[in-house]
Structures are given as structure tokens and as C-alpha cells.
Coordinates of C-alpha atoms and ligand atoms in Angstrom, one line a residue:
M178 CA -25.9 2.7 -6.5
T179 CA -25.6 0.7 -9.7
Q180 CA -26.9 -2.9 -9.6
L181 CA -24.0 -5.3 -9.0
P182 CA -24.4 -8.8 -10.3
H183 CA -25.7 -12.0 -8.6
G184 CA -28.0 -10.5 -6.0
V185 CA -25.8 -7.9 -4.5
N186 CA -28.6 -5.4 -4.9
E187 CA -29.6 -2.3 -2.9
E188 CA -31.5 -4.4 -0.3
L189 CA -28.4 -6.6 0.4
A190 CA -26.1 -3.6 0.3
D191 CA -28.2 -2.0 3.0
K192 CA -28.1 -5.2 5.1
I193 CA -24.3 -5.3 4.8
R194 CA -24.0 -1.7 5.8
S195 CA -26.3 -2.0 8.8
V196 CA -24.6 -5.2 10.1
R197 CA -21.3 -3.6 9.6
R198 CA -22.4 -0.5 11.7
T199 CA -23.8 -2.7 14.5
I200 CA -20.5 -4.7 14.7
H201 CA -18.5 -1.4 14.5
E202 CA -20.5 0.0 17.4
H203 CA -20.0 -3.1 19.6
P204 CA -16.4 -4.2 18.9
E205 CA -15.0 -7.2 20.7
L206 CA -11.4 -8.2 21.2
S207 CA -9.8 -11.5 19.9
N208 CA -11.4 -14.7 21.2
R209 CA -14.2 -12.7 22.9
E210 CA -16.4 -12.2 19.8
H211 CA -19.6 -13.5 21.5
D212 CA -22.0 -10.8 20.5
T213 CA -20.6 -10.6 16.9
Q214 CA -20.9 -14.4 16.6
A215 CA -24.5 -14.2 17.9
L216 CA -25.3 -11.4 15.5
V217 CA -23.9 -13.2 12.4
W218 CA -25.7 -16.4 13.5
R219 CA -29.0 -14.6 13.7
E220 CA -28.6 -13.0 10.3
L221 CA -27.7 -16.3 8.7
T222 CA -30.7 -18.0 10.3
A223 CA -33.0 -15.1 9.2
A224 CA -31.7 -15.6 5.6
G225 CA -32.7 -19.2 5.8
I226 CA -29.2 -20.6 6.2
D227 CA -29.5 -23.4 8.7
D228 CA -26.3 -25.4 8.4
V229 CA -24.3 -23.3 10.7
K230 CA -21.8 -24.5 13.3
E231 CA -19.5 -23.0 15.9
V232 CA -15.8 -23.2 15.1
A233 CA -12.9 -22.0 17.3
D234 CA -15.3 -21.2 20.1
T235 CA -16.3 -17.7 18.9
G236 CA -16.4 -18.3 15.2
L237 CA -18.9 -19.8 12.8
I238 CA -19.0 -21.9 9.7
A239 CA -22.0 -21.8 7.4
T240 CA -22.3 -24.5 4.7
I241 CA -24.3 -24.0 1.5
R242 CA -24.8 -26.8 -1.0
G243 CA -25.4 -26.0 -4.7
G244 CA -28.6 -27.3 -6.2
K245 CA -26.9 -28.7 -9.2
G246 CA -25.3 -31.6 -7.3
P247 CA -21.7 -32.4 -6.3
G248 CA -18.8 -30.3 -7.5
R249 CA -15.9 -28.4 -6.1
T250 CA -15.9 -26.9 -2.6
L251 CA -14.9 -23.3 -2.0
G252 CA -14.1 -21.6 1.3
L253 CA -14.8 -17.9 2.1
R254 CA -13.3 -16.2 5.1
G255 CA -14.0 -13.0 7.0
D256 CA -12.4 -12.1 10.3
M257 CA -14.3 -10.7 13.2
D258 CA -12.1 -9.2 16.0
A259 CA -11.3 -5.7 17.0
L260 CA -8.3 -4.0 18.5
P261 CA -7.4 -2.5 21.9
I262 CA -7.6 1.1 20.6
Q263 CA -9.7 4.0 21.8
E264 CA -11.7 5.2 18.8
A265 CA -11.3 8.9 17.9
T266 CA -13.7 9.3 15.0
D267 CA -17.0 11.2 15.2
L268 CA -19.0 8.5 13.4
P269 CA -22.6 8.2 14.6
F270 CA -21.9 4.4 15.1
A271 CA -18.5 4.9 16.7
S272 CA -17.4 2.3 19.3
K273 CA -19.5 2.1 22.5
N274 CA -16.8 -0.1 24.1
A275 CA -14.2 2.0 25.7
G276 CA -10.7 1.2 24.5
V277 CA -11.9 -1.2 21.8
M278 CA -12.2 -0.3 18.1
H279 CA -12.6 -1.9 14.7
A280 CA -9.5 -0.1 13.4
C281 CA -8.5 -2.9 11.0
G282 CA -11.8 -3.1 9.2
H283 CA -12.7 -6.6 10.4
D284 CA -16.3 -5.4 10.9
T285 CA -16.5 -4.8 7.2
H286 CA -14.9 -8.2 6.4
T287 CA -17.5 -9.9 8.5
A288 CA -20.4 -8.0 7.0
I289 CA -19.2 -8.4 3.4
V290 CA -18.7 -12.2 3.8
L291 CA -22.1 -12.4 5.4
G292 CA -23.7 -10.5 2.5
A293 CA -21.9 -12.7 0.0
T294 CA -23.0 -15.8 1.9
I295 CA -26.6 -14.6 1.8
A296 CA -26.4 -13.8 -2.0
L297 CA -24.9 -17.2 -2.7
H298 CA -27.5 -19.0 -0.6
R299 CA -30.3 -17.3 -2.6
A300 CA -28.7 -18.4 -5.8
R301 CA -27.8 -21.9 -4.7
A302 CA -30.1 -23.6 -7.2
E303 CA -27.9 -22.3 -10.0
F304 CA -24.6 -23.9 -9.1
A305 CA -23.0 -27.2 -8.2
G306 CA -20.6 -27.9 -5.3
E307 CA -20.4 -26.5 -1.9
L308 CA -19.5 -23.3 0.0
R309 CA -18.0 -23.1 3.4
C310 CA -18.3 -19.6 4.8
I311 CA -16.0 -19.0 7.7
F312 CA -16.5 -16.2 10.2
Q313 CA -13.2 -16.3 12.0
P314 CA -12.3 -15.0 15.5
A315 CA -8.9 -13.7 16.7
E316 CA -7.0 -12.6 13.7
E317 CA -5.1 -10.1 15.8
T318 CA -3.7 -12.0 18.8
E319 CA -2.8 -15.5 19.9
P320 CA -4.3 -18.0 20.1
L321 CA -4.9 -17.1 16.4
G322 CA -8.3 -18.0 15.0
G323 CA -6.8 -18.9 11.6
R324 CA -4.7 -21.6 13.0
R325 CA -7.6 -23.0 15.1
V326 CA -10.0 -23.0 12.1
V327 CA -7.5 -25.0 10.0
E328 CA -6.7 -27.4 12.8
S329 CA -10.4 -28.0 13.5
G330 CA -10.6 -29.8 10.1
V331 CA -13.7 -27.9 8.9
L332 CA -11.8 -27.1 5.7
D333 CA -11.1 -30.7 4.7
G334 CA -11.9 -31.2 1.0
V335 CA -11.9 -27.5 0.2
K336 CA -10.2 -26.7 -3.1
G337 CA -9.7 -23.0 -2.7
I338 CA -10.3 -20.2 -0.2
L339 CA -11.0 -16.5 -0.8
S340 CA -10.7 -13.6 1.6
L341 CA -10.3 -9.9 1.5
H342 CA -8.7 -7.1 3.5
V343 CA -9.7 -3.4 3.3
D344 CA -6.8 -1.1 2.2
P345 CA -6.7 2.6 3.0
A346 CA -4.0 3.1 0.4
I347 CA -6.3 2.0 -2.5
P348 CA -9.0 4.5 -3.6
V349 CA -12.6 3.3 -3.1
G350 CA -14.0 1.7 -6.3
K351 CA -10.8 -0.3 -6.8
I352 CA -9.4 -3.6 -5.6
G353 CA -5.8 -4.7 -5.4
V354 CA -4.5 -8.2 -6.4
R355 CA -1.2 -9.9 -6.2
A356 CA -0.1 -13.5 -7.0
G357 CA 2.7 -15.0 -4.8
P358 CA 3.6 -13.6 -1.4
L359 CA 1.2 -10.8 -0.2
L360 CA 2.1 -10.7 3.4
A361 CA 5.1 -11.8 5.4
G362 CA 5.5 -14.8 7.7
G363 CA 6.2 -13.8 11.3
Q364 CA 7.5 -15.3 14.5
E365 CA 7.9 -14.1 18.0
I366 CA 11.4 -14.5 19.6
T367 CA 12.4 -14.5 23.2
I368 CA 16.1 -14.8 24.2
R369 CA 16.9 -15.5 27.9
V370 CA 20.5 -14.5 28.8
K371 CA 22.0 -15.9 32.0
G372 CA 25.1 -14.4 33.6
T373 CA 26.6 -14.1 37.1
A374 CA 25.9 -11.2 39.4
S375 CA 28.7 -9.3 41.1
H376 CA 29.4 -5.8 42.5
A377 CA 29.5 -3.2 39.8
A378 CA 33.1 -2.2 40.9
R379 CA 34.3 -5.9 40.6
P380 CA 33.0 -6.8 37.1
H381 CA 35.7 -9.5 36.6
L382 CA 34.0 -11.6 39.3
G383 CA 30.7 -11.7 37.4
A384 CA 29.4 -12.3 33.9
D385 CA 27.5 -9.3 32.6
A386 CA 24.1 -10.2 31.1
V387 CA 23.5 -6.6 30.1
L388 CA 26.7 -6.5 28.0
A389 CA 25.9 -9.9 26.5
A390 CA 22.3 -8.8 25.6
C391 CA 23.6 -5.7 23.9
A392 CA 26.1 -7.8 21.9
I393 CA 23.3 -10.2 20.9
V394 CA 21.0 -7.4 19.6
Q395 CA 23.9 -6.0 17.5
A396 CA 24.8 -9.5 16.2
L397 CA 21.2 -10.2 15.1
Q398 CA 21.3 -7.2 12.8
T399 CA 24.0 -8.9 10.8
I400 CA 21.5 -11.6 9.8
P401 CA 19.7 -9.4 7.2
S402 CA 22.8 -7.4 6.3
R403 CA 25.4 -10.2 6.1
R404 CA 24.0 -13.7 6.4
I405 CA 20.9 -13.8 4.1
D406 CA 20.8 -13.0 0.3
P407 CA 20.2 -9.2 0.1
L408 CA 17.5 -9.9 -2.5
E409 CA 15.6 -11.8 0.1
P410 CA 13.5 -9.6 2.5
V411 CA 14.1 -10.2 6.2
V412 CA 13.3 -8.2 9.2
V413 CA 14.7 -8.9 12.7
T414 CA 13.3 -6.4 15.2
I415 CA 14.1 -6.4 18.9
G416 CA 11.4 -4.4 20.5
K417 CA 12.1 -5.0 24.2
I418 CA 15.0 -5.7 26.5
A419 CA 14.7 -6.2 30.3
A420 CA 17.7 -6.6 32.5
G421 CA 19.2 -5.8 35.9
T422 CA 18.0 -4.8 39.3
A423 CA 20.2 -1.9 40.3
K424 CA 22.7 0.6 38.8
N425 CA 25.6 -0.7 40.8
V426 CA 25.1 -4.5 40.3
I427 CA 26.3 -6.6 37.4
A428 CA 23.1 -8.1 36.1
D429 CA 22.8 -11.9 36.2
S430 CA 20.0 -12.1 33.6
A431 CA 18.5 -10.3 30.7
M432 CA 15.5 -11.0 28.5
I433 CA 15.3 -9.9 24.8
E434 CA 12.0 -9.9 22.9
G435 CA 11.4 -9.3 19.2
T436 CA 9.8 -10.5 16.0
L437 CA 11.0 -11.6 12.7
R438 CA 9.4 -11.3 9.2
V439 CA 10.2 -13.3 6.0
L440 CA 8.6 -13.9 2.6
D441 CA 9.9 -17.5 2.3
E442 CA 9.5 -20.4 4.7
G443 CA 13.0 -21.7 3.9
V444 CA 14.5 -18.4 4.8
R445 CA 12.5 -18.4 8.1
T446 CA 14.2 -21.7 9.1
E447 CA 17.6 -20.3 8.3
V448 CA 16.9 -17.0 10.2
V449 CA 15.8 -18.9 13.3
R450 CA 18.9 -21.1 13.1
L451 CA 21.1 -18.0 12.7
I452 CA 19.5 -16.2 15.7
R453 CA 20.2 -19.2 17.9
E454 CA 23.8 -19.5 16.6
L455 CA 24.6 -15.7 17.0
A456 CA 22.9 -15.3 20.3
D457 CA 24.8 -18.3 21.7
G458 CA 28.1 -17.1 20.3
A459 CA 27.6 -13.5 21.6
A460 CA 26.6 -14.7 25.0
R461 CA 29.6 -17.0 25.3
N462 CA 32.0 -14.1 24.4
H463 CA 30.8 -12.5 27.6
G464 CA 30.8 -15.6 29.8
C465 CA 27.0 -15.9 29.6
T466 CA 24.6 -18.3 28.1
A467 CA 21.6 -17.6 25.8
E468 CA 18.5 -19.6 25.3
L469 CA 16.1 -19.0 22.3
E470 CA 12.4 -19.6 22.4
T471 CA 10.2 -19.0 19.4
S472 CA 6.5 -18.9 19.5
G473 CA 3.4 -18.3 17.4
G474 CA 3.7 -16.5 14.2
E475 CA 1.9 -16.7 10.9
P476 CA 3.1 -18.5 7.8
V477 CA 3.9 -16.4 4.6
L478 CA 0.6 -15.5 2.9
M479 CA 1.1 -17.0 -0.5
N480 CA -1.6 -16.1 -3.0
D481 CA -2.3 -18.9 -5.4
P482 CA -1.8 -17.6 -9.0
G483 CA -4.9 -19.4 -10.4
L484 CA -7.3 -18.1 -7.7
T485 CA -5.7 -14.6 -7.9
D486 CA -6.3 -14.5 -11.6
L487 CA -9.9 -15.5 -11.0
I488 CA -10.3 -12.5 -8.7
R489 CA -8.4 -10.3 -11.2
R490 CA -10.6 -11.2 -14.1
T491 CA -13.8 -10.9 -12.0
G492 CA -12.6 -7.4 -11.1
H493 CA -11.9 -6.5 -14.7
D494 CA -15.4 -7.6 -15.6
L495 CA -17.3 -6.0 -12.7
L496 CA -15.2 -2.8 -12.1
G497 CA -13.1 -2.4 -15.3
A498 CA -9.4 -3.1 -15.8
D499 CA -8.5 0.4 -14.6
N500 CA -10.0 -0.4 -11.2
V501 CA -7.9 -3.5 -10.6
V502 CA -4.6 -2.5 -9.1
E503 CA -1.7 -4.8 -9.4
I504 CA 0.1 -4.7 -6.0
A505 CA 3.7 -4.4 -6.9
R506 CA 5.3 -5.4 -3.6
P507 CA 4.3 -7.6 -0.7
S508 CA 4.0 -6.1 2.8
M509 CA 6.2 -7.2 5.7
G510 CA 3.1 -7.1 7.9
S511 CA 1.5 -10.5 8.6
E512 CA -2.1 -11.9 8.7
D513 CA -3.4 -15.2 10.0
F514 CA -5.3 -16.0 6.8
A515 CA -1.9 -17.4 5.9
F516 CA -2.7 -20.5 8.0
Y517 CA -5.4 -21.4 5.4
V518 CA -2.6 -22.1 2.9
Q519 CA -2.1 -25.3 4.9
A520 CA -5.7 -26.4 3.9
A521 CA -6.0 -25.3 0.3
P522 CA -4.8 -22.8 -2.3
V523 CA -5.9 -19.3 -1.1
S524 CA -6.1 -15.8 -2.4
M525 CA -6.8 -12.6 -0.5
F526 CA -7.6 -9.4 -2.4
R527 CA -7.4 -5.8 -1.1
L528 CA -10.5 -3.7 -1.1
G529 CA -10.0 0.0 -1.7
I530 CA -11.6 2.2 1.0
R531 CA -9.7 5.4 0.6
N532 CA -11.6 8.7 0.0
E533 CA -9.3 11.7 -0.2
A534 CA -12.3 14.2 -0.6
L535 CA -13.9 12.9 2.6
G536 CA -10.6 12.7 4.5
Y537 CA -10.8 8.9 4.8
T538 CA -7.0 8.4 4.6
H539 CA -5.9 7.1 8.0
P540 CA -3.9 3.9 8.0
L541 CA -5.1 0.6 9.6
H542 CA -4.8 0.4 13.4
H543 CA -5.2 4.2 13.7
P544 CA -7.8 5.7 16.1
E545 CA -9.2 7.8 13.3
F546 CA -9.4 5.0 10.8
V547 CA -12.6 5.3 8.7
V548 CA -13.9 3.2 5.8
D549 CA -15.7 4.5 2.8
E550 CA -18.8 2.3 3.0
S551 CA -19.5 2.4 -0.7
A552 CA -16.7 -0.2 -0.9
L553 CA -18.9 -2.8 0.9
P554 CA -21.1 -4.0 -1.9
I555 CA -18.1 -4.0 -4.3
G556 CA -16.3 -6.4 -2.0
A557 CA -19.4 -8.6 -1.7
A558 CA -19.9 -8.6 -5.5
I559 CA -16.3 -9.6 -6.2
I560 CA -16.6 -12.5 -3.8
V561 CA -20.0 -13.6 -5.1
E562 CA -19.0 -13.5 -8.7
S563 CA -15.6 -15.2 -8.1
A564 CA -17.3 -17.9 -6.1
R565 CA -19.9 -18.5 -8.9
R566 CA -17.1 -18.8 -11.5
F567 CA -15.1 -21.2 -9.3
L568 CA -18.1 -23.4 -8.6
D569 CA -19.2 -23.3 -12.3
G570 CA -15.8 -24.8 -13.0
K571 CA -15.0 -22.0 -15.4
D572 CA -11.8 -21.4 -13.4
Ligands
NI647 NI1 -6.6 -6.9 9.7

């Protein structure tokens, strides 16, 4: 391996790989990252980093102060949780926890941010300002760690936050950057429909919640197609309907569950308002009522142009311009790093991990998902060098 700058040398690359493999072998679900937290804490302590505190129960924050006095504060964030998926790779360090797998690469994010934290700690005499390195639990499921970290106040005073996500669509050796929206904002929706039960053969004596629910699902599809500017991406997906008790009874209730995705917070407000209005109207048309509940959901992940350009230029210098992919379109997936937007400007870059020759091409959340580990020191070097430039005030 060629020497990457600022202390991401072969010794540290080995450390990142071995920590990553240990975490991969012992994956933990959201908000249960106890062993992962303990491992990261041990590694930080072993590296001489002693200002480490618990955050969001199973997460950690490590603070590093530059030796050149006060300056700007930068946050780094890696997520730590795994998914309820049975691993189907033949890796020697495949998951030992049945039904749990690091299929979204959060093991690599934790190890890379740990490696970057160690490299920056070793170089702390050379910069001013402060680093807050977050090892965040529960990116995948509520209660989301990103929200809890931001609400805990540990990011107060931070002027920028960097993070990364592995990307099996981008070849190893490259990174992907994008200013503006990178990932969609989401929201869970539940609509409870109330009707009146009656005999199936005397429908006029009841109010059919099944019919009302079907009408609501149809009506909601007119939101993206007829009510929102077609140039504004919106997804309204109903993934589940539950209703009725018997085939010869008019159902007196139905429950509709789904999710929405937007790339603009104003559009989200309008879509939620329209869902309420259309569900209410469609239910009334059938003599029923509808009640909308929204819950959870991530904000839109808005990459700050300045921070994104910092990563882009760092990528150009370390990897060459050809190896910095400009991501043309945002994704309608969502990610809880978006909550950090509420604390400071943020930027998340994508780290290429695809290797066609080795067959590492499976998508995220797939049981055969495999990472090309030669990406690990590249991710760490991009973070370390971007952090150095930010703290040196050159960006
Ligand atoms: Ni992920």
C-alpha cells in the first residue's frame, strides 16, 4: 500500500482492518451496541485518548484538543449498528451472531473514524481547535442515534461535521461527493380508518372501512402525480394495510401504514398536509373517518457546499481528480446523519468499495454484501486530511 498522508500508514491501516473485522464478526442491532462501544473505548484508551464519554447510551464521543490553542471545532461521525439479516458470505470473519449482519458497512464506518481519530490525536500538536469524534448508535431504527446525539448537546459550538458511507456502486479507489441534497427526508405515516360494521349482505347499514382504505391509497398517489410540482421528487408508499375480521362482514376499521420521501423540507410539510386532507376526504366519501399519525423520520441530508468542496479538493489531492466522482442525483433513501444538519453544516461523502474482479458488487442490505477493504485507509486519509485543512483554517 502506498503511504497515505498524515499518519494513515500501514500500521494504522492494519489497525483499522482488524477492528473492522472484529466488529463485523460480532454485529449488534440498533441501540444494543454494547460490545462495539466497549471495543472502540478500549482502542481509544490504548491510543492515549482519554477524553471519552458515553453519548446516547451505546455511543461514544472522543474530544481531541489541538496543541496550537483555540480555533474551530469539527465533528466526525461514524455509525455502529448492524441489521437483522442472516449473513450469507464466506468471509473468515463472517457474523457469529445468527440473524445479525453488518450489511450496511457501519462496521467500516466505525473503524475508519476510529483510525482517523487516532491519526489526528497523534498529530494534535500540529493544529489548533478541537475535534469531537462521534461513534453513533442506531442509524437503522428508532429511536435514531443521530437525533439523540444532536439533542444531547455534545455538538454545541461545532462548526462543521464530516461523515462517510460506503457505496457498492462506486469502484474501490474512488470517492463520491455531492453538494446539496444527498439523501431524502423521510417520515412514517399511519392512517386509522373508522367505519361501521354490518352484515356483508346489508352493506347500506354499515360504513365500509375496507372500501375507504382502498380509496385513500388511490388518492394518496395523486400527491406526487397531481398536487406537487413534477420537478420536485416525492415518494408516497403504502406498504401495509390491515382490515376486517371475516369475509362476510363489513369491516369497521382499517389501518394503513407507509412512508414518504422528499428532498425539501417545505415539500414535506405540504405532502403531510395533503395526506391528511385526501385521507379525510376519501374516508368521508364512504361514510368513514380517517386519522393521520406521523412519526419519526429523518430530515433531508443537505450537504454543505463549502464542506463538500473541502472533501472534493482533498480527494483531488490525495486520489487524483479522476477518482472523485460527482454524484449526479440524490437518492430517495434516507440516513440519520441528516439530523446533524440541525447542529452545524455537514457533508457526507461516499466511499467506493466495489470490486468487479472479486465479485464485490452486492448492494447495501444484501446478505452477500462484501466490502473491498483496501477502501478503509482511503476513507481514513480523506477524513484526516479534510479535518487538518478545516482546523488549519485553510477552508
Ligand atoms: Ni447505512
